[in-house]
Coordinates of C-alpha atoms in Angstrom, one line a residue:
Chain A
M1 CA 0.0 0.4 0.2
T2 CA 1.0 3.8 -0.5
P3 CA -0.5 5.7 2.1
A4 CA -2.8 8.3 1.8
G5 CA -0.3 11.3 2.1
D6 CA 2.4 10.2 0.1
Q7 CA 0.2 9.0 -3.1
Q8 CA -1.4 12.6 -2.9
V9 CA 2.1 14.1 -3.0
L10 CA 3.2 10.9 -5.9
N11 CA 0.0 12.8 -8.2
E12 CA 1.3 15.9 -7.6
L13 CA 4.9 14.8 -8.7
R14 CA 3.1 13.1 -11.7
G15 CA 1.3 16.4 -12.5
T16 CA 4.5 18.5 -12.7
I17 CA 6.0 16.1 -14.8
L18 CA 3.2 16.2 -17.4
R19 CA 3.2 20.2 -17.4
M20 CA 7.0 19.8 -17.6
V21 CA 6.8 17.8 -20.7
Y22 CA 3.6 20.1 -22.4
H23 CA 5.8 23.1 -22.0
A24 CA 9.3 21.4 -23.4
R25 CA 7.0 19.7 -26.0
E26 CA 9.8 17.1 -25.6
G27 CA 10.3 13.8 -22.8
H28 CA 9.5 10.6 -21.9
I29 CA 6.3 10.5 -19.5
P30 CA 5.9 6.3 -19.4
S31 CA 9.7 6.2 -18.2
A32 CA 9.0 8.8 -15.9
F33 CA 5.8 7.3 -14.2
S34 CA 7.5 4.0 -13.8
V35 CA 10.1 5.2 -11.6
V36 CA 8.2 8.2 -9.6
D37 CA 7.7 6.2 -6.9
I38 CA 10.9 4.4 -6.2
L39 CA 12.2 7.8 -6.8
Y40 CA 10.1 9.1 -4.1
T41 CA 10.5 6.6 -1.9
L42 CA 14.4 6.7 -1.7
Y43 CA 14.2 9.9 -1.3
R44 CA 11.3 10.1 1.3
Y45 CA 12.3 7.6 3.9
C46 CA 15.8 5.7 2.3
L47 CA 18.6 7.9 1.2
R48 CA 20.5 9.6 3.9
V49 CA 21.2 12.8 1.8
D50 CA 20.9 16.3 3.0
P51 CA 19.7 18.8 0.4
A52 CA 21.3 21.6 1.6
H53 CA 24.5 19.9 1.4
P54 CA 24.2 17.8 -1.1
D55 CA 28.1 17.3 -2.1
R56 CA 28.6 16.4 1.5
E57 CA 30.9 13.3 1.4
D58 CA 29.3 11.2 4.0
R59 CA 26.3 10.4 2.3
D60 CA 24.3 7.8 -0.1
Y61 CA 24.7 8.1 -3.5
F62 CA 21.7 7.7 -5.6
L63 CA 22.9 7.4 -9.6
L64 CA 20.1 7.5 -11.8
S65 CA 21.8 5.1 -15.0
K66 CA 18.6 5.5 -17.0
G67 CA 18.8 8.8 -17.9
H68 CA 15.7 9.3 -19.4
S69 CA 14.2 9.1 -16.4
G70 CA 15.6 12.0 -15.5
T71 CA 12.2 13.9 -15.9
A72 CA 10.7 12.1 -12.3
L73 CA 13.9 12.9 -10.6
Y74 CA 14.2 16.6 -11.2
P75 CA 10.2 17.0 -9.1
V76 CA 11.3 14.5 -6.7
L77 CA 14.9 16.7 -6.0
A78 CA 12.7 19.7 -5.7
H79 CA 10.1 18.3 -3.7
F80 CA 13.0 17.5 -1.0
G81 CA 14.4 20.9 -0.9
F82 CA 17.4 20.7 -3.3
F83 CA 16.4 23.3 -5.2
E84 CA 13.1 25.4 -6.0
A85 CA 10.6 24.0 -8.0
D86 CA 9.6 27.2 -9.7
S87 CA 12.1 26.6 -12.7
L88 CA 10.9 22.8 -13.4
L89 CA 8.5 23.9 -16.6
Q90 CA 12.0 25.4 -18.1
Y91 CA 12.8 21.9 -18.5
C92 CA 14.2 21.4 -22.1
K93 CA 14.7 25.3 -23.0
P94 CA 17.9 27.1 -23.2
G95 CA 19.6 28.0 -20.8
S96 CA 17.1 25.5 -18.2
R97 CA 19.5 23.5 -16.1
F98 CA 17.1 20.6 -16.6
G99 CA 17.7 18.4 -20.1
G100 CA 16.1 15.6 -21.4
H101 CA 18.8 13.8 -19.7
P102 CA 20.2 15.1 -16.5
D103 CA 23.5 17.1 -16.0
A104 CA 25.3 16.3 -12.6
L105 CA 27.2 19.3 -13.5
K106 CA 24.0 21.9 -13.4
V107 CA 21.9 20.1 -11.1
P108 CA 22.2 19.9 -7.2
G109 CA 21.7 16.2 -6.4
V110 CA 22.3 14.5 -9.4
E111 CA 25.2 12.5 -9.3
I112 CA 25.9 11.5 -12.8
C113 CA 25.4 12.8 -16.2
S114 CA 23.2 10.2 -17.7
G115 CA 21.6 9.2 -21.1
S116 CA 23.6 6.3 -22.4
L117 CA 22.8 3.6 -21.4
G118 CA 25.1 0.8 -19.2
H119 CA 27.1 3.1 -17.7
G120 CA 25.5 4.3 -14.5
I121 CA 26.1 0.6 -12.5
A122 CA 30.1 0.9 -13.8
M123 CA 30.4 4.2 -12.2
G124 CA 28.4 3.0 -9.2
V125 CA 31.2 0.2 -8.7
G126 CA 33.8 2.7 -9.2
L127 CA 32.2 4.9 -6.6
G128 CA 31.5 2.1 -4.2
L129 CA 35.0 0.7 -4.6
G130 CA 36.4 4.5 -3.6
L131 CA 34.0 5.0 -0.5
R132 CA 35.0 1.7 0.7
L133 CA 38.4 3.1 0.7
K134 CA 37.7 6.0 2.0
N135 CA 35.8 3.9 4.8
I136 CA 32.6 5.5 4.4
T137 CA 30.0 3.1 5.2
K138 CA 27.1 4.7 3.0
K139 CA 25.7 3.4 -0.1
V140 CA 25.6 3.5 -3.4
V141 CA 22.3 3.1 -5.5
V142 CA 22.0 2.5 -8.9
L143 CA 18.7 2.4 -10.5
V144 CA 18.9 0.7 -13.7
G145 CA 15.8 -0.3 -16.7
D146 CA 15.3 -3.7 -17.3
G147 CA 16.1 -2.4 -21.0
E148 CA 19.4 -1.4 -20.1
M149 CA 20.2 -4.6 -18.9
E150 CA 20.7 -5.4 -22.5
E151 CA 23.9 -3.1 -22.4
G152 CA 27.1 -5.6 -22.2
S153 CA 28.7 -3.5 -20.2
F154 CA 26.2 -4.0 -17.4
W155 CA 27.0 -7.7 -17.1
E156 CA 30.6 -6.4 -17.0
S157 CA 29.9 -4.3 -14.1
I158 CA 27.9 -7.1 -12.4
M159 CA 31.1 -9.7 -12.6
M160 CA 33.3 -6.4 -12.1
A161 CA 31.5 -6.0 -8.6
R162 CA 31.2 -9.5 -7.4
N163 CA 35.0 -9.8 -7.9
T164 CA 35.7 -7.0 -6.1
G165 CA 33.8 -7.9 -3.4
L166 CA 31.5 -4.6 -3.2
T167 CA 29.0 -4.7 -0.2
N168 CA 28.5 -1.2 -0.2
L169 CA 26.5 -1.4 -3.9
I170 CA 22.4 -1.8 -4.7
V171 CA 20.8 -1.8 -7.9
I172 CA 17.2 -1.6 -8.9
A173 CA 16.0 -2.6 -11.9
D174 CA 12.8 -0.4 -13.1
C175 CA 11.4 -4.1 -14.6
N176 CA 8.5 -2.4 -16.5
N177 CA 9.3 -5.2 -19.3
S178 CA 8.5 -2.5 -22.1
Q179 CA 11.3 -3.9 -23.9
G180 CA 8.7 -6.4 -25.6
Y181 CA 10.7 -7.9 -28.4
S182 CA 13.0 -9.5 -25.2
H183 CA 12.8 -13.2 -24.0
P184 CA 11.5 -12.7 -20.4
F185 CA 14.5 -13.6 -18.8
D186 CA 14.6 -14.5 -14.9
F187 CA 17.1 -11.8 -14.1
I188 CA 16.5 -13.0 -10.0
R189 CA 17.8 -15.9 -10.9
I190 CA 20.8 -15.3 -13.4
L191 CA 22.2 -12.4 -10.5
Q192 CA 21.9 -15.1 -7.9
S193 CA 23.9 -17.2 -10.3
F194 CA 26.2 -14.4 -10.2
D195 CA 26.4 -14.7 -6.4
W196 CA 24.2 -11.3 -5.7
A197 CA 22.1 -11.1 -3.3
T198 CA 18.1 -10.7 -4.9
A199 CA 15.2 -9.0 -3.9
E200 CA 11.9 -8.4 -5.8
V201 CA 9.3 -5.6 -5.0
N202 CA 5.9 -4.1 -6.3
G203 CA 7.7 -0.7 -7.3
H204 CA 4.6 1.3 -7.4
D205 CA 3.7 0.5 -4.0
V206 CA 5.6 2.8 -1.2
E207 CA 5.0 0.8 2.0
A208 CA 6.4 -2.5 0.3
L209 CA 9.5 -0.2 -1.2
E210 CA 10.5 1.3 1.9
A211 CA 10.3 -2.1 4.1
T212 CA 12.8 -3.5 1.2
L213 CA 14.9 -1.0 0.8
R214 CA 15.5 1.0 3.4
P215 CA 17.0 -1.9 5.7
L216 CA 19.4 -2.5 2.5
I217 CA 20.4 0.7 2.2
H218 CA 20.6 1.1 5.9
G219 CA 21.8 -2.3 6.7
P220 CA 25.2 -4.3 6.4
L221 CA 25.5 -6.4 3.3
T222 CA 27.4 -9.3 2.4
S223 CA 27.5 -8.9 -1.4
P224 CA 25.8 -6.3 -4.2
T225 CA 22.6 -6.9 -4.2
F226 CA 20.0 -6.6 -6.8
V227 CA 16.2 -5.4 -6.4
A228 CA 13.9 -6.2 -9.2
A229 CA 11.3 -3.8 -8.8
R230 CA 8.0 -4.6 -10.5
T231 CA 6.3 -1.5 -12.6
R232 CA 4.5 -0.5 -15.0
K233 CA 5.6 2.0 -17.8
G234 CA 3.2 5.0 -17.7
H235 CA 1.4 4.1 -14.0
G236 CA -0.7 6.4 -13.0
I237 CA -2.5 7.3 -16.2
A238 CA -4.5 4.8 -17.9
R239 CA -3.9 5.7 -21.2
F240 CA -0.2 5.0 -21.1
V241 CA -0.2 2.1 -19.7
G242 CA 1.1 -0.7 -22.4
E243 CA 0.7 2.0 -25.0
H244 CA 4.4 1.7 -26.7
A245 CA 3.4 5.5 -28.9
W246 CA 3.4 7.6 -25.8
H247 CA 7.2 6.6 -24.9
R248 CA 8.4 9.8 -26.4
R249 CA 5.1 12.2 -27.1
T250 CA 3.4 14.8 -25.1
P251 CA -0.2 15.4 -24.5
T252 CA -2.1 17.8 -26.2
E253 CA -4.0 20.6 -24.1
S254 CA -7.1 18.7 -24.2
E255 CA -5.0 15.7 -23.0
L256 CA -3.2 17.3 -20.4
R257 CA -6.1 18.5 -18.9
E258 CA -7.9 14.8 -18.9
C259 CA -4.7 13.4 -17.6
L260 CA -4.3 16.0 -14.3
E261 CA -8.1 15.2 -14.3
E262 CA -7.5 11.2 -13.6
L263 CA -4.6 12.5 -10.7
K264 CA -6.9 14.3 -8.6
Chain B
M1 CA 58.3 2.4 -21.7
R2 CA 56.3 0.3 -19.8
S3 CA 58.7 -0.5 -17.3
Q4 CA 59.6 2.9 -16.6
F5 CA 55.5 3.6 -16.0
A6 CA 55.2 1.0 -13.8
R7 CA 58.3 2.8 -11.8
T8 CA 57.1 6.1 -12.3
I9 CA 53.1 5.1 -11.0
L10 CA 54.7 3.3 -8.2
D11 CA 56.8 6.3 -7.3
V12 CA 53.9 8.8 -7.5
G13 CA 51.5 6.3 -5.8
L14 CA 53.6 6.3 -2.7
S15 CA 53.3 9.6 -2.1
D16 CA 50.2 10.4 -3.2
P17 CA 47.2 8.5 -1.6
R18 CA 44.5 9.3 -4.0
L19 CA 46.5 7.4 -6.9
T20 CA 44.6 4.5 -8.1
V21 CA 45.2 1.8 -11.2
L22 CA 42.8 -0.5 -13.2
V23 CA 43.8 -2.8 -15.5
G24 CA 42.3 -4.8 -18.3
D25 CA 44.3 -8.0 -16.8
I26 CA 46.8 -7.0 -19.3
G27 CA 49.9 -5.3 -17.4
A28 CA 48.9 -6.7 -14.3
F29 CA 52.3 -8.7 -13.4
G30 CA 54.4 -5.6 -14.7
L31 CA 52.4 -3.7 -12.0
R32 CA 52.8 -5.9 -9.4
D33 CA 55.0 -3.8 -7.5
F34 CA 52.0 -1.2 -7.3
A35 CA 50.0 -3.3 -6.2
R36 CA 51.8 -4.5 -3.4
Q37 CA 53.3 -1.4 -2.0
C38 CA 49.9 0.3 -2.5
P39 CA 47.4 -1.9 -0.7
G40 CA 44.0 -1.6 -1.9
R41 CA 44.6 0.8 -5.0
F42 CA 45.6 -1.5 -7.4
F43 CA 42.5 -3.5 -9.4
N44 CA 42.8 -5.9 -11.8
I45 CA 39.2 -5.3 -13.5
G46 CA 39.7 -8.3 -15.9
I47 CA 38.8 -8.0 -19.8
R48 CA 35.9 -5.7 -19.3
E49 CA 37.4 -2.5 -20.7
Q50 CA 33.8 -0.3 -20.5
A51 CA 33.2 -1.4 -17.1
M52 CA 36.9 -1.0 -16.4
T53 CA 36.5 2.8 -17.9
G54 CA 33.2 3.7 -15.7
A55 CA 34.6 2.3 -12.4
A56 CA 38.0 4.5 -13.2
A57 CA 35.3 7.5 -13.5
G58 CA 33.3 6.2 -10.7
M59 CA 36.5 6.4 -8.0
A60 CA 37.1 10.1 -9.3
L61 CA 33.7 11.1 -8.5
A62 CA 35.1 9.7 -4.5
G63 CA 38.1 11.8 -4.7
F64 CA 40.4 9.5 -5.9
I65 CA 42.9 9.9 -9.4
P66 CA 42.2 6.8 -11.6
V67 CA 45.0 5.1 -14.1
V68 CA 43.4 3.2 -16.3
H69 CA 46.1 1.3 -18.4
S70 CA 45.6 -1.6 -21.3
I71 CA 46.3 -2.1 -25.2
T72 CA 45.3 1.0 -27.0
P73 CA 42.7 -0.4 -29.3
F74 CA 41.0 -2.2 -26.1
V75 CA 41.6 0.9 -24.0
V76 CA 40.5 3.6 -26.2
E77 CA 38.8 2.7 -29.0
R78 CA 36.5 -0.3 -27.1
C79 CA 35.0 1.9 -24.4
F80 CA 35.1 5.3 -26.3
E81 CA 31.7 6.5 -25.0
Q82 CA 33.0 5.6 -21.4
I83 CA 35.8 7.8 -21.8
K84 CA 33.5 10.8 -23.6
D85 CA 30.5 10.2 -21.0
D86 CA 32.1 9.2 -17.7
F87 CA 35.5 11.4 -18.0
G88 CA 34.8 13.9 -20.6
Y89 CA 31.5 15.4 -20.0
H90 CA 32.0 14.9 -16.0
R91 CA 35.1 17.1 -16.3
L92 CA 36.4 13.9 -14.3
N93 CA 40.4 13.7 -13.7
G94 CA 41.8 10.5 -15.3
N95 CA 44.3 9.1 -16.7
I96 CA 44.5 6.6 -19.4
V97 CA 47.6 4.9 -20.2
S98 CA 48.0 2.6 -23.5
V99 CA 50.6 0.8 -24.9
G100 CA 50.3 -0.7 -28.6
G101 CA 49.1 2.5 -30.3
G102 CA 49.8 2.9 -34.1
I103 CA 51.1 -0.2 -35.6
D104 CA 53.3 -1.3 -32.5
Y105 CA 51.7 -5.1 -32.5
A106 CA 52.7 -4.7 -36.1
A107 CA 52.8 -8.9 -36.5
L108 CA 49.3 -9.2 -34.9
G109 CA 46.9 -8.2 -37.4
C110 CA 44.6 -4.9 -37.3
T111 CA 42.5 -5.7 -34.3
H112 CA 45.7 -5.0 -32.6
H113 CA 46.4 -2.2 -34.3
S114 CA 45.5 1.7 -33.5
Y115 CA 44.9 4.5 -35.9
S116 CA 42.8 6.4 -34.5
D117 CA 43.0 6.6 -30.7
I118 CA 44.5 10.3 -30.8
A119 CA 41.9 11.5 -33.0
M120 CA 39.5 9.8 -30.7
L121 CA 40.9 11.0 -27.3
R122 CA 41.7 14.4 -29.2
S123 CA 38.0 15.1 -29.6
I124 CA 37.1 14.8 -26.2
P125 CA 36.5 18.5 -24.9
G126 CA 39.5 19.4 -22.5
S127 CA 41.7 16.7 -23.0
R128 CA 45.4 16.6 -23.2
V129 CA 47.3 13.7 -25.4
F130 CA 50.6 12.5 -25.2
S131 CA 52.3 10.6 -27.6
L132 CA 55.6 9.5 -26.0
G133 CA 58.9 7.8 -27.2
S134 CA 61.2 7.5 -24.2
P135 CA 61.1 6.8 -20.7
I136 CA 62.2 10.0 -19.6
E137 CA 59.3 11.5 -21.4
V138 CA 57.0 9.5 -19.4
D139 CA 58.2 10.0 -16.3
T140 CA 58.0 13.9 -16.4
L141 CA 54.8 14.0 -18.4
F142 CA 53.1 12.3 -16.1
R143 CA 54.0 14.0 -13.3
E144 CA 53.5 17.4 -14.4
A145 CA 49.8 16.1 -16.1
Y146 CA 48.4 13.1 -14.0
A147 CA 46.4 15.2 -11.2
V148 CA 45.4 18.5 -12.8
P149 CA 41.7 18.7 -11.3
G150 CA 39.3 18.3 -14.3
T151 CA 41.5 16.9 -16.8
L152 CA 41.5 14.1 -18.6
N153 CA 45.0 12.8 -20.1
Y154 CA 46.0 10.3 -22.0
F155 CA 49.3 8.7 -22.6
R156 CA 50.2 6.5 -25.5
L157 CA 53.5 4.9 -25.0
G158 CA 55.4 4.0 -28.0
G159 CA 56.6 0.5 -28.4
R160 CA 60.3 1.4 -29.6
P161 CA 61.9 4.2 -28.1
H162 CA 63.2 6.6 -30.5
G163 CA 67.0 6.5 -28.8
F164 CA 67.4 10.0 -29.0
P165 CA 68.4 11.8 -25.6
I166 CA 65.8 14.4 -24.6
E167 CA 66.4 16.7 -21.9
A168 CA 64.0 16.5 -18.9
S169 CA 64.1 20.3 -18.8
D170 CA 62.7 20.0 -22.6
L171 CA 59.7 19.1 -21.5
K172 CA 56.7 20.1 -20.4
I173 CA 53.1 20.1 -21.3
G174 CA 52.4 21.4 -24.6
R175 CA 55.5 21.9 -26.0
G176 CA 57.6 20.8 -28.6
I177 CA 61.0 20.3 -29.0
K178 CA 63.2 21.4 -31.8
I179 CA 65.7 18.6 -31.9
R180 CA 67.7 19.7 -34.8
E181 CA 67.5 23.2 -36.4
G182 CA 67.7 23.3 -39.8
R183 CA 66.6 25.8 -42.9
H184 CA 65.0 24.2 -46.2
V185 CA 62.1 21.6 -44.5
S186 CA 60.6 21.0 -41.2
L187 CA 59.9 17.1 -40.2
A188 CA 57.2 17.2 -37.1
T189 CA 56.7 14.1 -35.7
M190 CA 56.0 12.4 -32.4
G191 CA 56.7 9.2 -30.8
P192 CA 59.4 6.2 -31.4
L193 CA 59.0 7.9 -35.1
L194 CA 61.4 10.6 -34.4
G195 CA 63.9 7.4 -34.8
F196 CA 62.8 7.4 -38.8
A197 CA 62.9 11.5 -39.0
C198 CA 66.1 11.4 -37.4
Q199 CA 67.6 9.1 -39.8
A200 CA 66.2 11.0 -43.0
A201 CA 67.3 14.0 -41.7
D202 CA 71.0 12.6 -41.5
E203 CA 70.7 11.3 -45.1
L204 CA 69.0 14.6 -46.1
A205 CA 72.1 16.5 -45.0
V206 CA 74.4 14.5 -47.2
R207 CA 72.3 15.9 -49.8
D208 CA 73.1 19.2 -48.5
V209 CA 69.0 19.4 -47.8
S210 CA 68.8 21.1 -44.2
A211 CA 66.1 19.6 -42.4
E212 CA 64.3 21.0 -38.8
I213 CA 63.1 18.3 -37.2
L214 CA 60.3 19.1 -34.5
Y215 CA 59.3 16.8 -32.2
F216 CA 55.9 16.8 -30.2
P217 CA 55.3 14.4 -27.0
T218 CA 52.1 16.6 -26.3
V219 CA 49.8 16.7 -29.2
K220 CA 47.4 18.4 -27.7
P221 CA 47.8 21.6 -26.5
F222 CA 50.1 21.6 -29.5
D223 CA 52.7 24.0 -29.8
R224 CA 51.5 26.2 -32.6
E225 CA 54.3 28.6 -31.5
L226 CA 57.0 26.2 -32.2
L227 CA 55.4 24.9 -35.5
R228 CA 54.4 28.4 -37.2
S229 CA 57.8 29.6 -36.3
S230 CA 59.7 26.6 -38.1
A231 CA 57.1 26.6 -41.2
E232 CA 57.5 30.5 -41.8
K233 CA 61.5 29.5 -41.7
T234 CA 61.2 26.6 -43.9
R235 CA 58.0 27.0 -46.1
R236 CA 58.2 22.9 -46.2
I237 CA 56.5 20.7 -43.7
V238 CA 56.3 16.7 -43.3
I239 CA 54.7 14.9 -40.7
I240 CA 55.2 12.0 -39.5
E241 CA 52.9 10.0 -37.6
D242 CA 52.1 6.5 -36.9
H243 CA 48.3 7.0 -36.4
S244 CA 45.9 7.9 -39.1
V245 CA 46.0 10.8 -41.4
N246 CA 42.9 11.9 -40.3
G247 CA 42.8 13.7 -36.6
G248 CA 46.1 13.2 -35.0
L249 CA 49.5 15.2 -35.6
A250 CA 49.0 16.1 -39.2
D251 CA 45.5 17.7 -38.1
E252 CA 47.0 19.7 -35.4
V253 CA 49.6 21.1 -37.6
R254 CA 47.3 22.1 -40.4
Q255 CA 45.1 23.9 -37.8
A256 CA 48.5 25.7 -36.4
I257 CA 49.4 26.8 -39.8
E258 CA 45.8 28.1 -40.3
G259 CA 45.6 31.9 -41.5
S260 CA 49.0 32.0 -41.4
E261 CA 50.2 34.9 -44.3
T262 CA 53.3 32.4 -45.6
S263 CA 52.6 29.8 -47.9
V264 CA 53.7 26.4 -46.6
R265 CA 53.6 23.0 -48.6
I266 CA 52.3 19.8 -46.4
K267 CA 53.0 16.5 -46.9
A268 CA 51.7 14.2 -44.4
L269 CA 53.1 10.8 -43.6
G270 CA 50.8 8.6 -41.9
I271 CA 48.3 5.5 -42.0
Q272 CA 46.3 6.5 -45.3
D273 CA 42.7 5.3 -45.7
Q274 CA 43.5 1.5 -45.2
F275 CA 43.7 -1.0 -42.6
L276 CA 47.5 -2.4 -42.9
R277 CA 47.0 -6.4 -43.3
D278 CA 50.2 -7.7 -43.5
Y279 CA 52.2 -9.0 -40.7
G280 CA 56.0 -8.4 -40.0
S281 CA 58.3 -6.3 -38.0
F282 CA 57.5 -2.4 -36.8
D283 CA 60.1 -1.7 -39.5
H284 CA 58.5 -3.4 -42.2
L285 CA 54.7 -2.7 -41.4
A286 CA 56.0 1.6 -41.0
G287 CA 57.7 0.9 -44.9
V288 CA 54.4 -0.5 -45.7
A289 CA 52.5 2.6 -43.8
G290 CA 55.1 4.9 -45.9
I291 CA 56.1 6.7 -42.3
D292 CA 59.7 4.7 -42.5
A293 CA 62.5 6.8 -43.4
P294 CA 62.9 6.2 -47.2
A295 CA 59.0 7.6 -47.0
I296 CA 59.9 10.8 -45.2
L297 CA 63.0 11.2 -48.1
R298 CA 60.7 10.5 -51.3
A299 CA 58.3 13.1 -49.2
V300 CA 60.7 16.0 -49.1
A301 CA 61.6 14.9 -52.7
G302 CA 57.7 15.4 -53.5
L303 CA 58.5 19.2 -52.1
G304 CA 60.9 20.0 -54.2
L305 CA 63.9 19.4 -52.8
P306 CA 66.8 17.2 -53.5

């Protein structure tokens, strides 16, 4: 279950995402709706970060590897006070900090510049190794897409993390099964065979997400850990779910109005 | 060159705890002293060059200064996007050190050649590119360059030292070296090919042609001033590089004289639009590519000199 208070915030966040994309005529709404509950839960209940000091070294590091979901990350960071929300509607406009894929050099709280797939997990491994060398006991959390897991560099990184004995890396996979042509690989079984710890969770249930992720992030781990978050692309607006045409479509004015109504 | 690299990073690593070294299986044995004496900061990542490069960038995010090392095609061409995005776009300080650039692995076929590495690394905004031909260059330039914040450095270690004595005091980032004064033609080169340039200049001297030799351990940022002053004098340049004629030293030379008042005749010797599919020694393949001393003499003749 998602508590009513959280659900209200999530509806507002989805509304902000819709308005951002509507004004920019650019962006990936369904991908953002797939991960926004995960992002919200992480920043609300799990990550030990300080919006006033986003660069403090002793923090949990959240790396959004599927950069096309940056559309969801910006409003979540704004909601938790990393920056003012009022500039979000400049998304993808000239001079804006907020692009179609996030730029870590521009946006407080964004840890990496992502966009090309299969990069974030390798950077997360290196960051984890660096934190280990510095005896910083916080965690590195990387959000990838299940489509992203087709990249070879993803699997290189899975083995690299195991070989280096990392115990501070958590990879959450946004498993929205939108790669319709892919064989339905059993990633849990595969990751277990790589000697990763695994967990599975409903990626739209804030309580379940918190119950799964918070102990992993706050507690000691004995191996790198993979969490399959079962999600639906476009979750929250009926017309988006299962409709690939919406992957990079922007709503018309009347569609925007109807969607915002549906979120009330 | 490689053993000098091992000595240099060991020495730097002992005094700078930020230095980490990542290898893709290749080079693990040669760098064993660093691994032993800088415990915890040496990572044999395995045959995973893309992940290795990304992980190195991650270490840089954590405040370390990574050195990534393998054979040129694997540590540059294979993982170019990680170099571009994870280091370049993030403006992270890191060091890529490769062996086997150009045709150093002459007998191993084109998978093990790399004629594009310098072009690729030059194209990363803010990068610096070094093509080195003797141990003292490795030691001096690595120490000067490796820790500049926000800078990605690429060091191509030549397979065969050129044998010409270089003074440490002449080695500075971005500075070329005038190896020999001349009046009639400028020979601009880098890395091990300095040896061929010296051979050719000796032969030209017998014919009363005075060749000026310019040597560029730093390809980017390029010493345009040195090149221009030489070109204004000789009006003829032959570029000799163990790299594609596209995007490497020849490109820097052309940019340096772009817009110059003086008209300069240029001949670029490098890998033309071809794969060098033959096998044999470095000298043999250099002959096939047309970058050895006889090729330099032919190029000079082509510019109207004896």
